[in-house]
Structure formats: C-alpha cells, structure tokens
Amino acid sequence: MKIPIDFIEKNFSAADFLANCDEAFRLYGQGKVEMLPREQNLDSFGKFTLKMPASVAGYSGYKFIEEMPSDSKGKLGQRTAVIKLELKNGVVIEFDAEYITNMRTGAAGVLGLKYFAPQIKTITILGTGKISKGLALCAVELGITTINIYSRNVENREKFKAELSHLPVNIITHDSVASAVYGACAILTAVPTPEAILFLKDLEPNVFISVLGGDSRTTQLDKEIMMNAVVVPDNEEQCKKSGEFKKALADGYYQDINFAKIDGQIANIGDASLDKLKLTNGLRVAYFTGLAVQDIYAAKMVYEKYIK
C-alpha cells in the first residue's frame, strides 16, 4: 500500500507535526525507541545514500534517501526519499518522505526553541528552502510574531515571504547573514553550505541556535561557535558524521566541544523534551541530524488517520 502525498499535505498541519515530533522526542528520551545505526554512503560520483531504521510504539521501518550531486554551491542535488512502515502483520506501507521530512525537520528545530528559549517571539531563519518553510510554519504555531529571513538569492527571499503572507507573522528579508542575525536572540539555520555561514563574532552572547544539519557534506557553524557554545545533540554518534563535528574530529578539538551533560553523561534532545535539561542563557546550540524515530512516528500518525 502506498499513501498518496496529497493526503499527507492536506490532512496534517504544522501543529500536528510539532505535537508528533515532541512525543517522538519524549519516547526517545524515555528509551522506548530502537534505532539501529544509520547506513550512509557517498560514492566516487558524488551520489549520497542514507538509510535510517527505527522501531517505536509497535511499528518498525526505515527512511531511505538517495541524492545526486549538485553543480551549484550551497544547494543539494536532486533527491528522492521514501519511508517504509512495517505493521505487526508484516504489511508494508510506503510513503513519499519529502513532505514528512520537511515538516518533521522544521518541527524539530522549533522544538529546540521551545525547550531552550520559549520566551522569544522574534527569530531569524537562514535559508528559504522547504525545510525553512517548515520552520516558519511551526514557529508561528509556537507564537512567533516576527521572522527575519536570509538566503543568497533575492528572488528566493521574496518568494518565501509571498508564500507565507497568509500567516499572522511579520517577515523581514535581509541581503546578508550579518544583517539577518544582528541582535538576534534565536537563529534557526537550514542551509546546505559546504562552508560555515555563522560566525561567533556576529552573534549576541546569549543567542540560541537550532541547526538543521546531519549531512557530512555541509557545515553551517564556524569553529569558534563550536568551541564556545553549550551543544545539545539529538544523537551524538550521528553528529560525529556531520560536517561541523567531522571537522572538529579531524582538527583535534572534538573533545573540547562543551556538550550539555546530565550526571556526567552527554545529554540529548530527548532529555530536553522531558524537561531534564535547563539551558536559559549563554550561547546554546541544539544540533539536529534527524532521528529515524521522527520519520517512523510521523508515518505512524499518517497511517492511523488514513485507515480511518
């Protein structure tokens, strides 16, 4: 069985994905989730593949992504993504994963804001792609009233603003990262760039940052941010394969990253969802590589509504 993508887009709001992702994070924090290691590969032709398996709440399955290289700096190539959800009776349900991925990723970044900077009403979003749109939609559900937005292309900035003009939020476009983050208390970044675009020198001392990363080919934060922030990973082992952390490992300063800890153990986003981790000031980074449980739990939500 394959569930049509238009059913997903028409029947599930940003609020639905926020609530679903929040619950998935809580289950993850409670140890009620099984996630096998991700299978990631980048071949000599630049084709990237990623398989993400998980089991939760009586369902199991995986997401599979295949992506071709792009000739354009700061852009990912053509991508296909599918989720396969296996029921207890062995039946497999297939989903086009694009919309689910965009919305569950946007929800995760905004939940970082909810957990660590809930009082903030003005944010900056770096990037104007589909994940950034998911961020904006979810941020409005959280009560955000102003969004500063930046991407390199002025047409993309204006298109992004126009597409979200129906929302009860003030969107301000900027022509540089420095302008967009000036005075910002919260930054949500989703830019597939091979070189860092956020620098410590441009940031306020108490800024919170949600990074939507997880790709070995991309890096959004500079070394100084990585060295000075309190970092909350969604999953430390997955982070080690992401651009910023790979660089830290290669250059020998990974052990100097100030990961948030509870009782001497590195904390994660599951701990934050359970209110076990309090970070209210200073430079804070929530780093989201993307958890397979987010995809499987979102697919569960869609399937259970579909069969009704």
PDB file of C-alpha atoms in Angstrom, residues 56-269:
ATOM      1  CA  VAL A  56       8.607   2.635  18.071  1.00  0.00           C
ATOM      2  CA  ALA A  57       5.150   2.011  19.556  1.00  0.00           C
ATOM      3  CA  GLY A  58       4.580  -1.267  17.739  1.00  0.00           C
ATOM      4  CA  TYR A  59       5.765  -0.052  14.343  1.00  0.00           C
ATOM      5  CA  SER A  60       9.086  -0.526  12.573  1.00  0.00           C
ATOM      6  CA  GLY A  61      10.561   0.660   9.320  1.00  0.00           C
ATOM      7  CA  TYR A  62      13.068   2.948   7.731  1.00  0.00           C
ATOM      8  CA  LYS A  63      13.565   6.018   5.593  1.00  0.00           C
ATOM      9  CA  PHE A  64      15.786   5.817   2.540  1.00  0.00           C
ATOM     10  CA  ILE A  65      17.253   8.867   0.840  1.00  0.00           C
ATOM     11  CA  GLU A  66      19.124   8.970  -2.470  1.00  0.00           C
ATOM     12  CA  GLU A  67      20.597  12.243  -3.645  1.00  0.00           C
ATOM     13  CA  MET A  68      22.642  13.183  -6.675  1.00  0.00           C
ATOM     14  CA  PRO A  69      25.346  15.861  -6.541  1.00  0.00           C
ATOM     15  CA  SER A  70      24.605  19.465  -7.496  1.00  0.00           C
ATOM     16  CA  ASP A  71      26.765  21.781  -9.556  1.00  0.00           C
ATOM     17  CA  SER A  72      25.540  24.774  -7.557  1.00  0.00           C
ATOM     18  CA  LYS A  73      27.348  25.781  -4.371  1.00  0.00           C
ATOM     19  CA  GLY A  74      25.001  25.930  -1.416  1.00  0.00           C
ATOM     20  CA  LYS A  75      22.444  23.576  -2.949  1.00  0.00           C
ATOM     21  CA  LEU A  76      21.791  19.879  -2.656  1.00  0.00           C
ATOM     22  CA  GLY A  77      21.137  17.853  -5.768  1.00  0.00           C
ATOM     23  CA  GLN A  78      18.066  16.004  -6.985  1.00  0.00           C
ATOM     24  CA  ARG A  79      16.715  13.882  -4.146  1.00  0.00           C
ATOM     25  CA  THR A  80      14.273  11.031  -3.675  1.00  0.00           C
ATOM     26  CA  ALA A  81      13.126   9.933  -0.243  1.00  0.00           C
ATOM     27  CA  VAL A  82      10.784   7.156   0.812  1.00  0.00           C
ATOM     28  CA  ILE A  83       9.552   5.839   4.168  1.00  0.00           C
ATOM     29  CA  LYS A  84       8.560   2.192   4.545  1.00  0.00           C
ATOM     30  CA  LEU A  85       6.467   1.399   7.611  1.00  0.00           C
ATOM     31  CA  GLU A  86       6.043  -2.254   8.595  1.00  0.00           C
ATOM     32  CA  LEU A  87       2.965  -3.281  10.576  1.00  0.00           C
ATOM     33  CA  LYS A  88       2.809  -6.130  13.106  1.00  0.00           C
ATOM     34  CA  ASN A  89       1.181  -8.372  10.479  1.00  0.00           C
ATOM     35  CA  GLY A  90       4.085  -7.850   8.086  1.00  0.00           C
ATOM     36  CA  VAL A  91       2.241  -5.498   5.729  1.00  0.00           C
ATOM     37  CA  VAL A  92       4.482  -2.686   4.472  1.00  0.00           C
ATOM     38  CA  ILE A  93       3.100   0.822   3.924  1.00  0.00           C
ATOM     39  CA  GLU A  94       5.056   3.170   1.662  1.00  0.00           C
ATOM     40  CA  PHE A  95       5.162   6.969   1.877  1.00  0.00           C
ATOM     41  CA  ASP A  96       6.809   9.637  -0.211  1.00  0.00           C
ATOM     42  CA  ALA A  97       9.040  11.076   2.502  1.00  0.00           C
ATOM     43  CA  GLU A  98       9.653  14.581   1.147  1.00  0.00           C
ATOM     44  CA  TYR A  99       6.820  16.435   2.888  1.00  0.00           C
ATOM     45  CA  ILE A 100       7.120  14.417   6.106  1.00  0.00           C
ATOM     46  CA  THR A 101      10.865  15.092   6.201  1.00  0.00           C
ATOM     47  CA  ASN A 102      10.476  18.823   5.636  1.00  0.00           C
ATOM     48  CA  MET A 103       7.805  19.200   8.305  1.00  0.00           C
ATOM     49  CA  ARG A 104       9.284  16.918  10.962  1.00  0.00           C
ATOM     50  CA  THR A 105      12.653  18.665  10.486  1.00  0.00           C
ATOM     51  CA  GLY A 106      11.066  22.094  10.816  1.00  0.00           C
ATOM     52  CA  ALA A 107       9.200  20.880  13.892  1.00  0.00           C
ATOM     53  CA  ALA A 108      12.434  19.656  15.478  1.00  0.00           C
ATOM     54  CA  GLY A 109      14.191  22.993  15.009  1.00  0.00           C
ATOM     55  CA  VAL A 110      11.256  24.857  16.529  1.00  0.00           C
ATOM     56  CA  LEU A 111      11.022  22.408  19.428  1.00  0.00           C
ATOM     57  CA  GLY A 112      14.637  23.314  20.217  1.00  0.00           C
ATOM     58  CA  LEU A 113      13.387  26.879  20.545  1.00  0.00           C
ATOM     59  CA  LYS A 114      10.504  25.715  22.761  1.00  0.00           C
ATOM     60  CA  TYR A 115      12.823  23.751  25.058  1.00  0.00           C
ATOM     61  CA  PHE A 116      15.601  26.322  25.407  1.00  0.00           C
ATOM     62  CA  ALA A 117      14.224  29.796  24.559  1.00  0.00           C
ATOM     63  CA  PRO A 118      10.424  29.687  24.924  1.00  0.00           C
ATOM     64  CA  GLN A 119      10.079  33.380  25.755  1.00  0.00           C
ATOM     65  CA  ILE A 120      11.439  34.593  22.394  1.00  0.00           C
ATOM     66  CA  LYS A 121       8.944  35.997  19.870  1.00  0.00           C
ATOM     67  CA  THR A 122      11.370  37.210  17.155  1.00  0.00           C
ATOM     68  CA  ILE A 123      13.616  34.755  15.315  1.00  0.00           C
ATOM     69  CA  THR A 124      15.978  34.600  12.355  1.00  0.00           C
ATOM     70  CA  ILE A 125      15.746  31.820   9.783  1.00  0.00           C
ATOM     71  CA  LEU A 126      18.700  31.248   7.471  1.00  0.00           C
ATOM     72  CA  GLY A 127      17.618  29.574   4.257  1.00  0.00           C
ATOM     73  CA  THR A 128      14.446  29.724   2.179  1.00  0.00           C
ATOM     74  CA  GLY A 129      14.076  26.099   1.102  1.00  0.00           C
ATOM     75  CA  LYS A 130      11.353  23.646   2.015  1.00  0.00           C
ATOM     76  CA  ILE A 131      12.778  22.919   5.463  1.00  0.00           C
ATOM     77  CA  SER A 132      12.957  26.642   6.198  1.00  0.00           C
ATOM     78  CA  LYS A 133       9.304  26.909   5.221  1.00  0.00           C
ATOM     79  CA  GLY A 134       8.579  24.100   7.663  1.00  0.00           C
ATOM     80  CA  LEU A 135      10.472  26.039  10.319  1.00  0.00           C
ATOM     81  CA  ALA A 136       8.388  29.143   9.682  1.00  0.00           C
ATOM     82  CA  LEU A 137       5.067  27.280   9.745  1.00  0.00           C
ATOM     83  CA  CYS A 138       5.953  25.564  13.014  1.00  0.00           C
ATOM     84  CA  ALA A 139       7.355  28.766  14.540  1.00  0.00           C
ATOM     85  CA  VAL A 140       4.038  30.532  14.009  1.00  0.00           C
ATOM     86  CA  GLU A 141       2.326  27.702  15.907  1.00  0.00           C
ATOM     87  CA  LEU A 142       4.718  28.450  18.772  1.00  0.00           C
ATOM     88  CA  GLY A 143       3.608  32.087  18.845  1.00  0.00           C
ATOM     89  CA  ILE A 144       6.492  33.705  16.957  1.00  0.00           C
ATOM     90  CA  THR A 145       5.459  37.157  15.712  1.00  0.00           C
ATOM     91  CA  THR A 146       8.481  38.286  13.644  1.00  0.00           C
ATOM     92  CA  ILE A 147      10.789  36.291  11.371  1.00  0.00           C
ATOM     93  CA  ASN A 148      13.965  37.713   9.864  1.00  0.00           C
ATOM     94  CA  ILE A 149      14.883  35.738   6.766  1.00  0.00           C
ATOM     95  CA  TYR A 150      18.008  35.409   4.643  1.00  0.00           C
ATOM     96  CA  SER A 151      19.092  33.452   1.579  1.00  0.00           C
ATOM     97  CA  ARG A 152      21.615  34.371  -1.101  1.00  0.00           C
ATOM     98  CA  ASN A 153      19.020  34.819  -3.837  1.00  0.00           C
ATOM     99  CA  VAL A 154      16.753  37.864  -3.599  1.00  0.00           C
ATOM    100  CA  GLU A 155      14.058  36.144  -5.671  1.00  0.00           C
ATOM    101  CA  ASN A 156      14.005  33.223  -3.245  1.00  0.00           C
ATOM    102  CA  ARG A 157      13.663  35.605  -0.307  1.00  0.00           C
ATOM    103  CA  GLU A 158      10.727  37.409  -1.867  1.00  0.00           C
ATOM    104  CA  LYS A 159       9.077  34.142  -2.945  1.00  0.00           C
ATOM    105  CA  PHE A 160       9.418  32.802   0.588  1.00  0.00           C
ATOM    106  CA  LYS A 161       7.809  35.933   2.008  1.00  0.00           C
ATOM    107  CA  ALA A 162       4.968  35.832  -0.513  1.00  0.00           C
ATOM    108  CA  GLU A 163       4.211  32.153   0.106  1.00  0.00           C
ATOM    109  CA  LEU A 164       3.861  32.813   3.835  1.00  0.00           C
ATOM    110  CA  SER A 165       1.985  36.107   3.536  1.00  0.00           C
ATOM    111  CA  HIS A 166      -1.194  34.456   4.831  1.00  0.00           C
ATOM    112  CA  LEU A 167       0.403  33.779   8.220  1.00  0.00           C
ATOM    113  CA  PRO A 168      -0.035  36.095  11.226  1.00  0.00           C
ATOM    114  CA  VAL A 169       3.675  36.926  11.314  1.00  0.00           C
ATOM    115  CA  ASN A 170       5.868  39.815  10.188  1.00  0.00           C
ATOM    116  CA  ILE A 171       8.535  38.578   7.746  1.00  0.00           C
ATOM    117  CA  ILE A 172      11.566  40.817   7.186  1.00  0.00           C
ATOM    118  CA  THR A 173      14.005  39.910   4.409  1.00  0.00           C
ATOM    119  CA  HIS A 174      17.751  40.600   4.590  1.00  0.00           C
ATOM    120  CA  ASP A 175      20.503  40.623   1.985  1.00  0.00           C
ATOM    121  CA  SER A 176      23.266  39.278   4.249  1.00  0.00           C
ATOM    122  CA  VAL A 177      23.684  36.817   7.091  1.00  0.00           C
ATOM    123  CA  ALA A 178      25.222  39.528   9.261  1.00  0.00           C
ATOM    124  CA  SER A 179      22.163  41.732   8.816  1.00  0.00           C
ATOM    125  CA  ALA A 180      19.736  38.885   9.489  1.00  0.00           C
ATOM    126  CA  VAL A 181      21.441  37.810  12.725  1.00  0.00           C
ATOM    127  CA  TYR A 182      22.227  41.290  14.040  1.00  0.00           C
ATOM    128  CA  GLY A 183      20.798  41.500  17.554  1.00  0.00           C
ATOM    129  CA  ALA A 184      19.082  38.119  17.158  1.00  0.00           C
ATOM    130  CA  CYS A 185      18.226  36.095  20.253  1.00  0.00           C
ATOM    131  CA  ALA A 186      17.320  32.958  18.295  1.00  0.00           C
ATOM    132  CA  ILE A 187      18.602  31.664  14.954  1.00  0.00           C
ATOM    133  CA  LEU A 188      17.299  28.629  13.075  1.00  0.00           C
ATOM    134  CA  THR A 189      19.571  27.642  10.222  1.00  0.00           C
ATOM    135  CA  ALA A 190      18.928  25.176   7.390  1.00  0.00           C
ATOM    136  CA  VAL A 191      21.453  25.981   4.670  1.00  0.00           C
ATOM    137  CA  PRO A 192      23.223  23.159   2.740  1.00  0.00           C
ATOM    138  CA  THR A 193      26.500  25.028   2.513  1.00  0.00           C
ATOM    139  CA  PRO A 194      29.957  23.412   2.394  1.00  0.00           C
ATOM    140  CA  GLU A 195      31.467  26.361   4.296  1.00  0.00           C
ATOM    141  CA  ALA A 196      30.400  27.957   7.578  1.00  0.00           C
ATOM    142  CA  ILE A 197      27.985  30.882   7.305  1.00  0.00           C
ATOM    143  CA  LEU A 198      27.530  31.662  11.016  1.00  0.00           C
ATOM    144  CA  PHE A 199      30.430  33.216  12.925  1.00  0.00           C
ATOM    145  CA  LEU A 200      30.816  33.862  16.627  1.00  0.00           C
ATOM    146  CA  LYS A 201      31.851  37.479  16.040  1.00  0.00           C
ATOM    147  CA  ASP A 202      28.417  38.247  14.543  1.00  0.00           C
ATOM    148  CA  LEU A 203      26.354  36.798  17.389  1.00  0.00           C
ATOM    149  CA  GLU A 204      24.829  38.095  20.593  1.00  0.00           C
ATOM    150  CA  PRO A 205      26.297  36.478  23.738  1.00  0.00           C
ATOM    151  CA  ASN A 206      23.013  34.812  24.773  1.00  0.00           C
ATOM    152  CA  VAL A 207      21.786  33.601  21.405  1.00  0.00           C
ATOM    153  CA  PHE A 208      20.097  30.236  20.904  1.00  0.00           C
ATOM    154  CA  ILE A 209      20.734  28.376  17.628  1.00  0.00           C
ATOM    155  CA  SER A 210      18.865  25.435  16.131  1.00  0.00           C
ATOM    156  CA  VAL A 211      20.992  23.810  13.432  1.00  0.00           C
ATOM    157  CA  LEU A 212      19.280  21.558  10.906  1.00  0.00           C
ATOM    158  CA  GLY A 213      22.300  19.620   9.758  1.00  0.00           C
ATOM    159  CA  GLY A 214      23.322  16.000   9.780  1.00  0.00           C
ATOM    160  CA  ASP A 215      24.957  15.943   6.358  1.00  0.00           C
ATOM    161  CA  SER A 216      28.648  15.098   6.130  1.00  0.00           C
ATOM    162  CA  ARG A 217      28.954  17.471   3.156  1.00  0.00           C
ATOM    163  CA  THR A 218      27.684  20.620   4.890  1.00  0.00           C
ATOM    164  CA  THR A 219      28.936  22.966   7.606  1.00  0.00           C
ATOM    165  CA  GLN A 220      26.978  25.938   8.934  1.00  0.00           C
ATOM    166  CA  LEU A 221      28.797  26.912  12.165  1.00  0.00           C
ATOM    167  CA  ASP A 222      32.355  28.148  12.473  1.00  0.00           C
ATOM    168  CA  LYS A 223      34.918  26.638  14.844  1.00  0.00           C
ATOM    169  CA  GLU A 224      34.557  29.461  17.376  1.00  0.00           C
ATOM    170  CA  ILE A 225      30.866  28.765  17.835  1.00  0.00           C
ATOM    171  CA  MET A 226      31.558  25.057  18.244  1.00  0.00           C
ATOM    172  CA  MET A 227      34.209  25.842  20.857  1.00  0.00           C
ATOM    173  CA  ASN A 228      32.189  28.381  22.855  1.00  0.00           C
ATOM    174  CA  ALA A 229      28.613  27.099  22.818  1.00  0.00           C
ATOM    175  CA  VAL A 230      26.850  24.594  25.020  1.00  0.00           C
ATOM    176  CA  VAL A 231      25.879  21.957  22.463  1.00  0.00           C
ATOM    177  CA  VAL A 232      22.832  19.683  22.701  1.00  0.00           C
ATOM    178  CA  PRO A 233      22.878  16.964  20.016  1.00  0.00           C
ATOM    179  CA  ASP A 234      19.862  14.963  19.001  1.00  0.00           C
ATOM    180  CA  ASN A 235      22.240  11.982  18.802  1.00  0.00           C
ATOM    181  CA  GLU A 236      25.964  12.301  19.459  1.00  0.00           C
ATOM    182  CA  GLU A 237      27.027   9.354  17.300  1.00  0.00           C
ATOM    183  CA  GLN A 238      25.130  10.753  14.320  1.00  0.00           C
ATOM    184  CA  CYS A 239      26.662  14.168  14.949  1.00  0.00           C
ATOM    185  CA  LYS A 240      30.129  12.714  14.521  1.00  0.00           C
ATOM    186  CA  LYS A 241      29.317  12.182  10.844  1.00  0.00           C
ATOM    187  CA  SER A 242      28.060  15.755  10.346  1.00  0.00           C
ATOM    188  CA  GLY A 243      30.193  18.495   8.852  1.00  0.00           C
ATOM    189  CA  GLU A 244      30.937  20.608  11.942  1.00  0.00           C
ATOM    190  CA  PHE A 245      31.749  17.601  14.101  1.00  0.00           C
ATOM    191  CA  LYS A 246      33.737  15.806  11.408  1.00  0.00           C
ATOM    192  CA  LYS A 247      35.900  18.903  11.148  1.00  0.00           C
ATOM    193  CA  ALA A 248      36.316  19.003  14.930  1.00  0.00           C
ATOM    194  CA  LEU A 249      37.400  15.355  14.930  1.00  0.00           C
ATOM    195  CA  ALA A 250      39.803  15.889  12.021  1.00  0.00           C
ATOM    196  CA  ASP A 251      41.324  19.033  13.540  1.00  0.00           C
ATOM    197  CA  GLY A 252      41.595  17.600  17.055  1.00  0.00           C
ATOM    198  CA  TYR A 253      39.201  19.761  19.053  1.00  0.00           C
ATOM    199  CA  TYR A 254      36.166  17.489  19.280  1.00  0.00           C
ATOM    200  CA  GLN A 255      36.981  16.696  22.921  1.00  0.00           C
ATOM    201  CA  ASP A 256      36.846  20.431  23.658  1.00  0.00           C
ATOM    202  CA  ILE A 257      33.235  20.815  22.496  1.00  0.00           C
ATOM    203  CA  ASN A 258      31.119  21.708  25.521  1.00  0.00           C
ATOM    204  CA  PHE A 259      28.320  19.166  25.218  1.00  0.00           C
ATOM    205  CA  ALA A 260      25.486  19.614  27.699  1.00  0.00           C
ATOM    206  CA  LYS A 261      25.665  16.898  30.349  1.00  0.00           C
ATOM    207  CA  ILE A 262      23.472  15.285  32.976  1.00  0.00           C
ATOM    208  CA  ASP A 263      25.275  13.400  35.753  1.00  0.00           C
ATOM    209  CA  GLY A 264      28.443  13.426  33.655  1.00  0.00           C
ATOM    210  CA  GLN A 265      26.774  11.937  30.576  1.00  0.00           C
ATOM    211  CA  ILE A 266      26.200  13.831  27.334  1.00  0.00           C
ATOM    212  CA  ALA A 267      22.568  14.936  27.231  1.00  0.00           C
ATOM    213  CA  ASN A 268      20.431  14.902  24.106  1.00  0.00           C
ATOM    214  CA  ILE A 269      17.222  16.383  22.768  1.00  0.00           C
TER     215      ILE A 269
END
